[in-house]
Amino acid sequence: MRMVDVIVKKRDGGELTKKEIEFFVEGYTKGDIPDYQASALTMAIYFKGMTQEETANLTQAMVSSGETIDLSAIHGHIVDKHSTGGVGDKVTFIVGPLVASAGVPVAKMSGRGLGHTGGTLDKLEAVEGLKIEMTKDEFIKNVNKHKLAVAGQTGNLAPADKKLYALRDVTGTVNSLPLIAGSIMSKKLASGADSIVLDVKTGSGAFMKTLEDSEALAREMVNIGNNLGRNTVAVISDMNQPLGFEVGNANEIREAAEILQGKKVMDLRELSLEIASHMTVLAEAFTSYEEAYESLEKNIDNGKAFEAFRTFIEAQHGSTEMIDDLSLLPKASYDIEVKAEKDGYIKAIDAESIGVAAMYLGAGRATKDDVINHGVGITLNKKIGDQVKEGEQLVILHSDYKEAEDSVQKVKEAYQITDEIVKAPTLVHKVIK
């Protein structure tokens, strides 16, 4: 088989066979197929697309390119969740304990943040002593004993995806639905869960800015999961403003803990219950979504969900003192107010700009070598639909600098105020099974 024939076939709109896709992925991963031929094929895919079968075969080939996690020693039906990335997205810290409180095992492999979206591992490390790296045996033991563990991804998970993504990033082929879907799902499938719930973000702070594009990506990923033997559900959720009121690392952990203690931050609570309900139904812990939602809500009210969170932190050597007294979590040196410049109603908040403002403070990374400052971040006091008066506080920047002009400017750019009454945006747009 020649790589040039595979390229020409896709260039002309042909459907690649399983063997042709495996030939490409294996050859490129080993270095036998050069970058220029791989980029020619990804560009052909960008323009010609792939069928459901091709995309599933591409994903499976990327899964098979490296290590897969064998979680068969874990008791019960393992359900994983994945978010396509957002600002203020601390849903994992709420959903994990919620699902665990229903007796369903959650074995989560997570990554670090880069750019305007925060990383799950970075946020968890705001808790003093919390251990992210663990052996496979430790990971499985924690899940079996406590129903929840979160660890860093192994370096050899879907290496073909890592290599292909780096190539797509510099050849203008990132925004291809089959390539995006295959990239995300290859890592999820290699992680060993039995079922998957996807939180696909849409809006200004999301990778996919329009509902149409987000729905297309969600359907692509659900098809891949189902075609490769994993029951998969996608929830399309709004990211036209940050989730909850906190953006950063320690302050997102604090807000997640408060939700589990019953605080009514409604968008965050609602989305977490939505995702956790689908996860527990896939695991057959409940017979219906409605039953799951009601039971999980009770587990917040009766303290079971918070206890599962505290147990998870303790099992991974994190400071339970910080969880029992959230004021002990890292804090910045200065609070800087950003105030409204006129009366009106909040029309829009560009979530990406808020994420970038937090990154400028040190809450995120501009490059992979940047060091995270766990104490800095942003607290939003006004969200879309809220009324505001001139001079009223919109946002507090938690900074280790007395002045943070770049972040202040980004926040001002993010907020739009209008004279007309504005409705709050829909949180969950669609569920795809």
CSV table of C-alpha atoms in Angstrom, one decimal:
chain,number,residue,atom,x,y,z
A,1,MET,CA,0.0,0.0,0.0
A,2,ARG,CA,1.3,3.5,-0.9
A,3,MET,CA,0.5,6.6,1.1
A,4,VAL,CA,0.1,8.7,-2.0
A,5,ASP,CA,-2.8,6.4,-3.2
A,6,VAL,CA,-4.6,6.9,0.2
A,7,ILE,CA,-4.2,10.7,-0.2
A,8,VAL,CA,-5.5,10.8,-3.8
A,9,LYS,CA,-8.5,8.6,-2.8
A,10,LYS,CA,-9.6,10.9,-0.1
A,11,ARG,CA,-8.8,14.0,-2.2
A,12,ASP,CA,-11.2,12.7,-4.8
A,13,GLY,CA,-13.9,12.1,-2.2
A,14,GLY,CA,-13.5,8.4,-1.8
A,15,GLU,CA,-14.2,6.4,1.4
A,16,LEU,CA,-11.1,5.0,3.1
A,17,THR,CA,-11.1,1.4,4.2
A,18,LYS,CA,-10.2,0.3,7.7
A,19,LYS,CA,-6.9,-1.1,6.5
A,20,GLU,CA,-6.0,2.2,4.7
A,21,ILE,CA,-6.7,4.2,7.9
A,22,GLU,CA,-4.7,1.8,10.0
A,23,PHE,CA,-1.9,1.9,7.5
A,24,PHE,CA,-1.8,5.7,7.8
A,25,VAL,CA,-2.1,5.9,11.6
A,26,GLU,CA,0.5,3.2,12.3
A,27,GLY,CA,2.9,4.5,9.7
A,28,TYR,CA,2.7,8.1,10.9
A,29,THR,CA,3.0,7.2,14.6
A,30,LYS,CA,6.2,5.2,13.8
A,31,GLY,CA,7.6,7.9,11.6
A,32,ASP,CA,7.5,5.9,8.4
A,33,ILE,CA,5.0,8.4,6.8
A,34,PRO,CA,6.4,12.0,6.7
A,35,ASP,CA,4.7,15.1,7.9
A,36,TYR,CA,4.1,16.4,4.4
A,37,GLN,CA,2.1,13.3,3.4
A,38,ALA,CA,0.2,13.3,6.7
A,39,SER,CA,-0.7,17.0,6.3
A,40,ALA,CA,-1.9,16.3,2.7
A,41,LEU,CA,-4.3,13.7,4.0
A,42,THR,CA,-5.6,15.8,6.9
A,43,MET,CA,-6.2,18.7,4.4
A,44,ALA,CA,-8.1,16.2,2.1
A,45,ILE,CA,-10.2,15.1,5.2
A,46,TYR,CA,-10.8,18.8,6.1
A,47,PHE,CA,-12.3,19.4,2.7
A,48,LYS,CA,-14.0,16.1,1.9
A,49,GLY,CA,-15.0,14.9,5.4
A,50,MET,CA,-15.3,11.3,6.6
A,51,THR,CA,-18.2,8.9,6.9
A,52,GLN,CA,-19.3,7.7,10.4
A,53,GLU,CA,-17.5,4.4,9.7
A,54,GLU,CA,-14.3,6.1,8.6
A,55,THR,CA,-14.3,8.4,11.7
A,56,ALA,CA,-14.9,5.4,14.0
A,57,ASN,CA,-12.1,3.5,12.3
A,58,LEU,CA,-9.8,6.5,12.6
A,59,THR,CA,-10.6,6.8,16.3
A,60,GLN,CA,-10.0,3.1,17.0
A,61,ALA,CA,-6.7,3.2,15.1
A,62,MET,CA,-5.6,6.2,17.3
A,63,VAL,CA,-6.7,4.3,20.4
A,64,SER,CA,-4.6,1.2,19.3
A,65,SER,CA,-1.5,3.4,18.6
A,66,GLY,CA,-0.5,3.3,22.3
A,67,GLU,CA,-1.4,2.2,25.8
A,68,THR,CA,-5.0,1.5,26.8
A,69,ILE,CA,-6.1,1.6,30.4
A,70,ASP,CA,-7.4,-1.8,31.7
A,71,LEU,CA,-10.0,-1.0,34.4
A,72,SER,CA,-11.5,-4.5,34.5
A,73,ALA,CA,-10.4,-4.8,38.2
A,74,ILE,CA,-12.8,-2.0,39.1
A,75,HIS,CA,-16.2,-3.3,40.4
A,76,GLY,CA,-19.3,-2.0,38.7
A,77,HIS,CA,-20.1,0.0,35.5
A,78,ILE,CA,-17.5,2.7,35.1
A,79,VAL,CA,-18.8,6.0,33.7
A,80,ASP,CA,-16.6,8.9,32.6
A,81,LYS,CA,-17.3,12.5,31.6
A,82,HIS,CA,-15.6,14.9,29.3
A,83,SER,CA,-16.0,18.6,28.8
A,84,THR,CA,-14.9,20.3,25.6
A,85,GLY,CA,-13.6,23.1,27.7
A,86,GLY,CA,-15.0,26.3,29.2
A,87,VAL,CA,-14.4,29.1,31.6
A,88,GLY,CA,-15.3,28.5,35.3
A,89,ASP,CA,-16.0,24.9,34.5
A,90,LYS,CA,-15.6,23.1,37.8
A,91,VAL,CA,-18.3,20.6,37.0
A,92,THR,CA,-16.0,17.6,37.5
A,93,PHE,CA,-15.5,18.4,41.2
A,94,ILE,CA,-19.3,18.4,41.7
A,95,VAL,CA,-20.3,15.5,39.3
A,96,GLY,CA,-17.6,13.1,40.5
A,97,PRO,CA,-18.8,13.1,44.2
A,98,LEU,CA,-22.4,13.2,43.1
A,99,VAL,CA,-22.1,10.0,41.0
A,100,ALA,CA,-19.9,8.4,43.7
A,101,SER,CA,-22.5,9.1,46.3
A,102,ALA,CA,-24.9,6.9,44.2
A,103,GLY,CA,-22.4,4.0,44.4
A,104,VAL,CA,-21.3,4.4,40.7
A,105,PRO,CA,-17.5,4.3,40.1
A,106,VAL,CA,-15.9,7.3,38.5
A,107,ALA,CA,-12.3,6.7,37.2
A,108,LYS,CA,-11.2,10.0,35.7
A,109,MET,CA,-8.1,10.8,33.7
A,110,SER,CA,-7.7,14.5,33.4
A,111,GLY,CA,-5.3,17.0,31.9
A,112,ARG,CA,-3.8,20.4,32.6
A,113,GLY,CA,-4.9,23.8,31.3
A,114,LEU,CA,-3.5,25.8,28.4
A,115,GLY,CA,-4.9,29.2,27.2
A,116,HIS,CA,-8.1,30.6,28.5
A,117,THR,CA,-9.6,27.4,29.9
A,118,GLY,CA,-8.4,26.0,33.2
A,119,GLY,CA,-7.2,22.5,33.8
A,120,THR,CA,-8.8,20.0,36.2
A,121,LEU,CA,-5.5,18.9,37.6
A,122,ASP,CA,-4.3,22.5,38.2
A,123,LYS,CA,-7.4,23.3,40.1
A,124,LEU,CA,-7.2,20.2,42.3
A,125,GLU,CA,-3.6,21.1,43.2
A,126,ALA,CA,-4.9,24.2,44.9
A,127,VAL,CA,-5.6,21.8,47.7
A,128,GLU,CA,-2.4,21.4,49.7
A,129,GLY,CA,-0.8,17.9,49.4
A,130,LEU,CA,-3.3,16.5,46.9
A,131,LYS,CA,-1.6,13.8,44.8
A,132,ILE,CA,-2.4,13.6,41.1
A,133,GLU,CA,0.2,11.1,40.1
A,134,MET,CA,-0.5,7.5,41.3
A,135,THR,CA,0.2,4.0,40.2
A,136,LYS,CA,-2.5,2.0,38.4
A,137,ASP,CA,-3.0,-0.2,41.5
A,138,GLU,CA,-3.4,2.9,43.7
A,139,PHE,CA,-5.9,4.4,41.2
A,140,ILE,CA,-8.0,1.2,41.0
A,141,LYS,CA,-7.9,0.7,44.8
A,142,ASN,CA,-9.2,4.3,45.3
A,143,VAL,CA,-12.0,3.8,42.9
A,144,ASN,CA,-13.0,0.4,44.4
A,145,LYS,CA,-12.9,1.8,47.9
A,146,HIS,CA,-14.2,5.3,47.5
A,147,LYS,CA,-15.9,5.2,44.0
A,148,LEU,CA,-13.9,8.2,42.8
A,149,ALA,CA,-10.3,8.9,41.7
A,150,VAL,CA,-8.8,11.6,39.5
A,151,ALA,CA,-5.3,11.2,38.0
A,152,GLY,CA,-3.1,12.6,35.4
A,153,GLN,CA,-3.3,11.1,31.9
A,154,THR,CA,-0.6,8.6,31.1
A,155,GLY,CA,2.0,9.9,28.6
A,156,ASN,CA,1.4,7.1,26.1
A,157,LEU,CA,-2.4,7.4,25.7
A,158,ALA,CA,-3.3,7.7,22.0
A,159,PRO,CA,0.2,8.9,20.9
A,160,ALA,CA,-1.1,9.1,17.3
A,161,ASP,CA,-3.6,11.8,18.4
A,162,LYS,CA,-0.9,13.8,20.1
A,163,LYS,CA,1.3,13.7,17.0
A,164,LEU,CA,-1.6,14.4,14.6
A,165,TYR,CA,-2.9,17.3,16.7
A,166,ALA,CA,0.5,19.0,16.7
A,167,LEU,CA,0.5,18.7,12.9
A,168,ARG,CA,-3.0,20.0,12.4
A,169,ASP,CA,-2.3,22.9,14.7
A,170,VAL,CA,0.4,24.2,12.2
A,171,THR,CA,-1.3,23.2,8.9
A,172,GLY,CA,-4.8,24.9,9.3
A,173,THR,CA,-6.7,21.6,9.8
A,174,VAL,CA,-7.8,21.8,13.4
A,175,ASN,CA,-11.4,22.7,12.6
A,176,SER,CA,-12.4,19.4,11.0
A,177,LEU,CA,-15.3,17.7,12.7
A,178,PRO,CA,-14.1,14.1,12.2
A,179,LEU,CA,-10.6,15.0,13.3
A,180,ILE,CA,-11.8,16.9,16.4
A,181,ALA,CA,-14.2,14.2,17.3
A,182,GLY,CA,-11.6,11.4,16.8
A,183,SER,CA,-9.0,13.3,18.8
A,184,ILE,CA,-11.3,13.7,21.8
A,185,MET,CA,-12.8,10.3,21.7
A,186,SER,CA,-9.5,8.4,21.2
A,187,LYS,CA,-8.3,9.6,24.6
A,188,LYS,CA,-11.7,8.9,26.3
A,189,LEU,CA,-11.9,5.3,24.8
A,190,ALA,CA,-8.3,4.6,25.7
A,191,SER,CA,-9.1,5.5,29.3
A,192,GLY,CA,-11.2,2.4,29.8
A,193,ALA,CA,-14.6,3.6,30.9
A,194,ASP,CA,-17.7,1.5,30.0
A,195,SER,CA,-19.9,4.6,29.2
A,196,ILE,CA,-19.2,8.3,28.5
A,197,VAL,CA,-21.2,11.5,29.0
A,198,LEU,CA,-19.9,14.4,27.0
A,199,ASP,CA,-20.4,18.0,28.0
A,200,VAL,CA,-20.2,19.9,24.7
A,201,LYS,CA,-19.9,23.6,25.2
A,202,THR,CA,-21.3,26.2,22.8
A,203,GLY,CA,-20.9,30.0,22.8
A,204,SER,CA,-18.3,32.7,23.2
A,205,GLY,CA,-16.1,30.8,25.7
A,206,ALA,CA,-16.3,27.5,23.8
A,207,PHE,CA,-14.2,25.9,21.1
A,208,MET,CA,-17.4,25.7,19.0
A,209,LYS,CA,-19.0,29.1,18.9
A,210,THR,CA,-22.4,28.3,17.3
A,211,LEU,CA,-25.1,25.8,18.4
A,212,GLU,CA,-25.1,24.3,15.0
A,213,ASP,CA,-21.4,23.5,15.1
A,214,SER,CA,-21.6,22.2,18.7
A,215,GLU,CA,-24.5,19.9,17.8
A,216,ALA,CA,-22.6,18.5,14.8
A,217,LEU,CA,-19.5,17.8,17.0
A,218,ALA,CA,-21.7,16.2,19.7
A,219,ARG,CA,-23.4,13.9,17.2
A,220,GLU,CA,-20.1,12.9,15.7
A,221,MET,CA,-18.7,12.0,19.1
A,222,VAL,CA,-21.8,10.1,20.2
A,223,ASN,CA,-21.7,8.1,16.9
A,224,ILE,CA,-18.1,7.2,17.5
A,225,GLY,CA,-18.7,6.1,21.1
A,226,ASN,CA,-21.7,4.0,20.2
A,227,ASN,CA,-20.0,2.5,17.1
A,228,LEU,CA,-17.1,1.4,19.2
A,229,GLY,CA,-19.2,-0.2,21.9
A,230,ARG,CA,-19.5,2.5,24.6
A,231,ASN,CA,-22.9,3.9,25.4
A,232,THR,CA,-22.4,7.7,24.9
A,233,VAL,CA,-24.6,10.7,25.7
A,234,ALA,CA,-23.8,14.3,24.9
A,235,VAL,CA,-25.2,17.3,26.7
A,236,ILE,CA,-24.8,20.6,24.8
A,237,SER,CA,-24.4,23.4,27.4
A,238,ASP,CA,-24.1,27.1,27.2
A,239,MET,CA,-20.7,28.8,27.5
A,240,ASN,CA,-21.7,32.4,26.5
A,241,GLN,CA,-20.7,33.4,30.0
A,242,PRO,CA,-18.5,31.7,32.7
A,243,LEU,CA,-20.1,28.8,34.7
A,244,GLY,CA,-20.9,29.9,38.3
A,245,PHE,CA,-19.3,33.0,39.7
A,246,GLU,CA,-15.7,31.9,40.2
A,247,VAL,CA,-12.9,31.6,37.7
A,248,GLY,CA,-9.4,30.5,38.8
A,249,ASN,CA,-8.1,27.5,40.7
A,250,ALA,CA,-8.6,27.7,44.5
A,251,ASN,CA,-11.8,29.8,44.1
A,252,GLU,CA,-13.3,27.2,41.7
A,253,ILE,CA,-12.6,24.4,44.2
A,254,ARG,CA,-14.2,26.6,46.9
A,255,GLU,CA,-17.3,27.2,44.8
A,256,ALA,CA,-17.6,23.5,43.9
A,257,ALA,CA,-17.4,22.6,47.6
A,258,GLU,CA,-20.1,25.2,48.4
A,259,ILE,CA,-22.4,23.7,45.8
A,260,LEU,CA,-22.0,20.3,47.3
A,261,GLN,CA,-22.8,21.8,50.7
A,262,GLY,CA,-26.1,23.1,49.2
A,263,LYS,CA,-25.3,26.6,48.0
A,264,LYS,CA,-27.7,27.5,45.2
A,265,VAL,CA,-25.5,28.7,42.3
A,266,MET,CA,-28.2,27.6,39.9
A,267,ASP,CA,-26.4,27.2,36.6
A,268,LEU,CA,-23.6,25.2,38.1
A,269,ARG,CA,-25.9,23.1,40.3
A,270,GLU,CA,-28.3,22.4,37.4
A,271,LEU,CA,-25.6,21.4,34.9
A,272,SER,CA,-23.9,19.2,37.4
A,273,LEU,CA,-27.1,17.4,38.3
A,274,GLU,CA,-27.9,17.1,34.6
A,275,ILE,CA,-24.6,15.4,33.7
A,276,ALA,CA,-24.5,13.3,36.9
A,277,SER,CA,-28.1,12.0,36.2
A,278,HIS,CA,-27.2,10.8,32.7
A,279,MET,CA,-24.0,9.1,34.1
A,280,THR,CA,-25.9,7.2,36.8
A,281,VAL,CA,-28.6,6.1,34.3
A,282,LEU,CA,-26.0,4.8,31.9
A,283,ALA,CA,-24.6,2.8,34.9
A,284,GLU,CA,-28.1,1.5,35.6
A,285,ALA,CA,-28.0,2.9,39.1
A,286,PHE,CA,-31.4,4.4,38.4
A,287,THR,CA,-34.1,3.5,35.9
A,288,SER,CA,-34.9,7.0,34.7
A,289,TYR,CA,-33.3,10.4,34.4
A,290,GLU,CA,-36.0,11.9,36.6
A,291,GLU,CA,-35.4,9.4,39.4
A,292,ALA,CA,-31.6,10.0,39.1
A,293,TYR,CA,-32.0,13.8,39.3
A,294,GLU,CA,-34.3,13.6,42.4
A,295,SER,CA,-32.0,11.1,44.2
A,296,LEU,CA,-28.8,13.1,43.5
A,297,GLU,CA,-30.4,16.3,44.6
A,298,LYS,CA,-31.2,14.6,47.9
A,299,ASN,CA,-27.6,13.5,48.2
A,300,ILE,CA,-26.6,17.2,48.1
A,301,ASP,CA,-29.2,18.1,50.7
A,302,ASN,CA,-28.4,15.2,53.1
A,303,GLY,CA,-24.6,15.7,52.9
A,304,LYS,CA,-23.7,12.4,51.1
A,305,ALA,CA,-22.3,14.2,48.0
A,306,PHE,CA,-20.0,16.5,50.1
A,307,GLU,CA,-18.8,13.6,52.2
A,308,ALA,CA,-17.9,11.8,49.0
A,309,PHE,CA,-15.9,14.9,47.9
A,310,ARG,CA,-14.1,15.1,51.3
A,311,THR,CA,-13.3,11.4,51.2
A,312,PHE,CA,-11.9,11.7,47.7
A,313,ILE,CA,-9.6,14.6,48.7
A,314,GLU,CA,-8.4,12.7,51.8
A,315,ALA,CA,-7.8,9.5,49.7
A,316,GLN,CA,-5.5,11.4,47.4
A,317,HIS,CA,-3.6,13.0,50.3
A,318,GLY,CA,-5.2,16.4,50.1
A,319,SER,CA,-5.7,18.7,53.1
A,320,THR,CA,-9.1,18.0,54.6
A,321,GLU,CA,-8.6,21.0,56.8
A,322,MET,CA,-8.8,23.2,53.7
A,323,ILE,CA,-12.1,21.4,52.7
A,324,ASP,CA,-13.5,21.8,56.2
A,325,ASP,CA,-12.5,25.4,56.3
A,326,LEU,CA,-12.5,26.8,52.7
A,327,SER,CA,-11.0,30.1,53.9
A,328,LEU,CA,-7.7,28.2,54.2
A,329,LEU,CA,-7.4,27.6,50.4
A,330,PRO,CA,-4.8,29.8,48.7
A,331,LYS,CA,-5.7,33.5,48.3
A,332,ALA,CA,-4.3,36.4,46.3
A,333,SER,CA,-2.8,39.5,48.0
A,334,TYR,CA,-5.1,42.1,46.5
A,335,ASP,CA,-8.7,42.5,45.4
A,336,ILE,CA,-9.3,44.9,42.5
A,337,GLU,CA,-12.8,46.0,41.7
A,338,VAL,CA,-14.1,46.5,38.1
A,339,LYS,CA,-17.2,48.7,38.2
A,340,ALA,CA,-20.0,49.3,35.7
A,341,GLU,CA,-19.6,52.5,33.7
A,342,LYS,CA,-23.3,53.0,33.2
A,343,ASP,CA,-26.8,51.9,34.3
A,344,GLY,CA,-28.5,49.1,32.5
A,345,TYR,CA,-28.7,45.3,32.1
A,346,ILE,CA,-25.9,42.8,31.4
A,347,LYS,CA,-26.4,41.9,27.7
A,348,ALA,CA,-23.3,39.7,27.2
A,349,ILE,CA,-20.2,38.5,28.9
A,350,ASP,CA,-17.5,37.2,26.6
A,351,ALA,CA,-16.4,34.1,28.5
A,352,GLU,CA,-13.1,33.8,26.6
A,353,SER,CA,-12.1,37.4,27.6
A,354,ILE,CA,-12.8,36.5,31.2
A,355,GLY,CA,-10.7,33.4,30.8
A,356,VAL,CA,-7.8,35.4,29.3
A,357,ALA,CA,-8.1,38.0,32.1
A,358,ALA,CA,-7.7,35.2,34.6
A,359,MET,CA,-4.7,33.8,32.7
A,360,TYR,CA,-3.0,37.2,32.7
A,361,LEU,CA,-3.3,37.2,36.6
A,362,GLY,CA,-1.5,33.8,36.6
A,363,ALA,CA,-4.5,31.5,37.0
A,364,GLY,CA,-3.7,29.8,33.6
A,365,ARG,CA,-0.9,29.2,31.2
A,366,ALA,CA,0.0,31.1,28.0
A,367,THR,CA,2.7,28.5,27.3
A,368,LYS,CA,2.9,24.9,28.7
A,369,ASP,CA,6.0,25.9,30.8
A,370,ASP,CA,4.1,28.7,32.8
A,371,VAL,CA,3.7,28.2,36.5
A,372,ILE,CA,0.1,28.3,37.9
A,373,ASN,CA,-0.7,30.7,40.7
A,374,HIS,CA,-3.5,28.9,42.6
A,375,GLY,CA,-4.6,31.9,44.7
A,376,VAL,CA,-5.4,34.4,41.9
A,377,GLY,CA,-8.7,34.5,39.9
A,378,ILE,CA,-11.9,36.3,39.2
A,379,THR,CA,-15.2,36.6,41.0
A,380,LEU,CA,-18.2,37.7,38.9
A,381,ASN,CA,-20.9,39.7,40.8
A,382,LYS,CA,-23.1,40.3,37.7
A,383,LYS,CA,-24.2,37.8,35.0
A,384,ILE,CA,-26.3,38.0,31.8
A,385,GLY,CA,-29.8,39.4,32.6
A,386,ASP,CA,-28.8,41.1,35.8
A,387,GLN,CA,-29.5,44.8,36.4
A,388,VAL,CA,-26.6,47.1,37.2
A,389,LYS,CA,-26.1,50.7,38.3
A,390,GLU,CA,-23.2,52.9,37.3
A,391,GLY,CA,-20.4,52.5,39.7
A,392,GLU,CA,-21.7,49.1,40.9
A,393,GLN,CA,-19.2,46.2,41.2
A,394,LEU,CA,-19.2,43.9,38.2
A,395,VAL,CA,-16.1,41.8,39.0
A,396,ILE,CA,-13.4,41.4,41.6
A,397,LEU,CA,-9.9,40.5,40.4
A,398,HIS,CA,-7.9,38.5,42.9
A,399,SER,CA,-4.4,39.5,42.1
A,400,ASP,CA,-0.8,39.3,43.5
A,401,TYR,CA,-0.2,42.7,41.8
A,402,LYS,CA,-1.6,46.0,43.1
A,403,GLU,CA,-2.6,46.8,39.6
A,404,ALA,CA,-3.6,44.4,36.9
A,405,GLU,CA,-4.3,46.7,33.9
A,406,ASP,CA,-4.4,44.1,31.2
A,407,SER,CA,-6.9,42.0,33.2
A,408,VAL,CA,-9.0,45.0,34.0
A,409,GLN,CA,-9.1,45.9,30.3
A,410,LYS,CA,-10.1,42.4,29.3
A,411,VAL,CA,-13.0,42.3,31.8
A,412,LYS,CA,-14.2,45.7,30.6
A,413,GLU,CA,-14.1,44.4,27.0
A,414,ALA,CA,-16.0,41.2,28.1
A,415,TYR,CA,-19.1,43.0,29.6
A,416,GLN,CA,-21.8,44.6,27.4
A,417,ILE,CA,-24.5,46.7,29.1
A,418,THR,CA,-27.8,47.6,27.4
A,419,ASP,CA,-30.8,49.7,28.4
A,420,GLU,CA,-33.2,46.9,27.5
A,421,ILE,CA,-34.2,44.0,29.8
A,422,VAL,CA,-32.3,40.9,28.9
A,423,LYS,CA,-33.2,37.2,29.6
A,424,ALA,CA,-30.7,34.9,31.0
A,425,PRO,CA,-29.4,32.4,28.4
A,426,THR,CA,-30.6,28.8,28.1
A,427,LEU,CA,-28.2,26.6,30.0
A,428,VAL,CA,-28.8,23.1,28.5
A,429,HIS,CA,-29.6,23.4,24.8
A,430,LYS,CA,-29.9,19.8,23.8
A,431,VAL,CA,-29.2,16.2,24.9
A,432,ILE,CA,-28.0,13.8,22.2
A,433,LYS,CA,-28.0,10.0,22.6
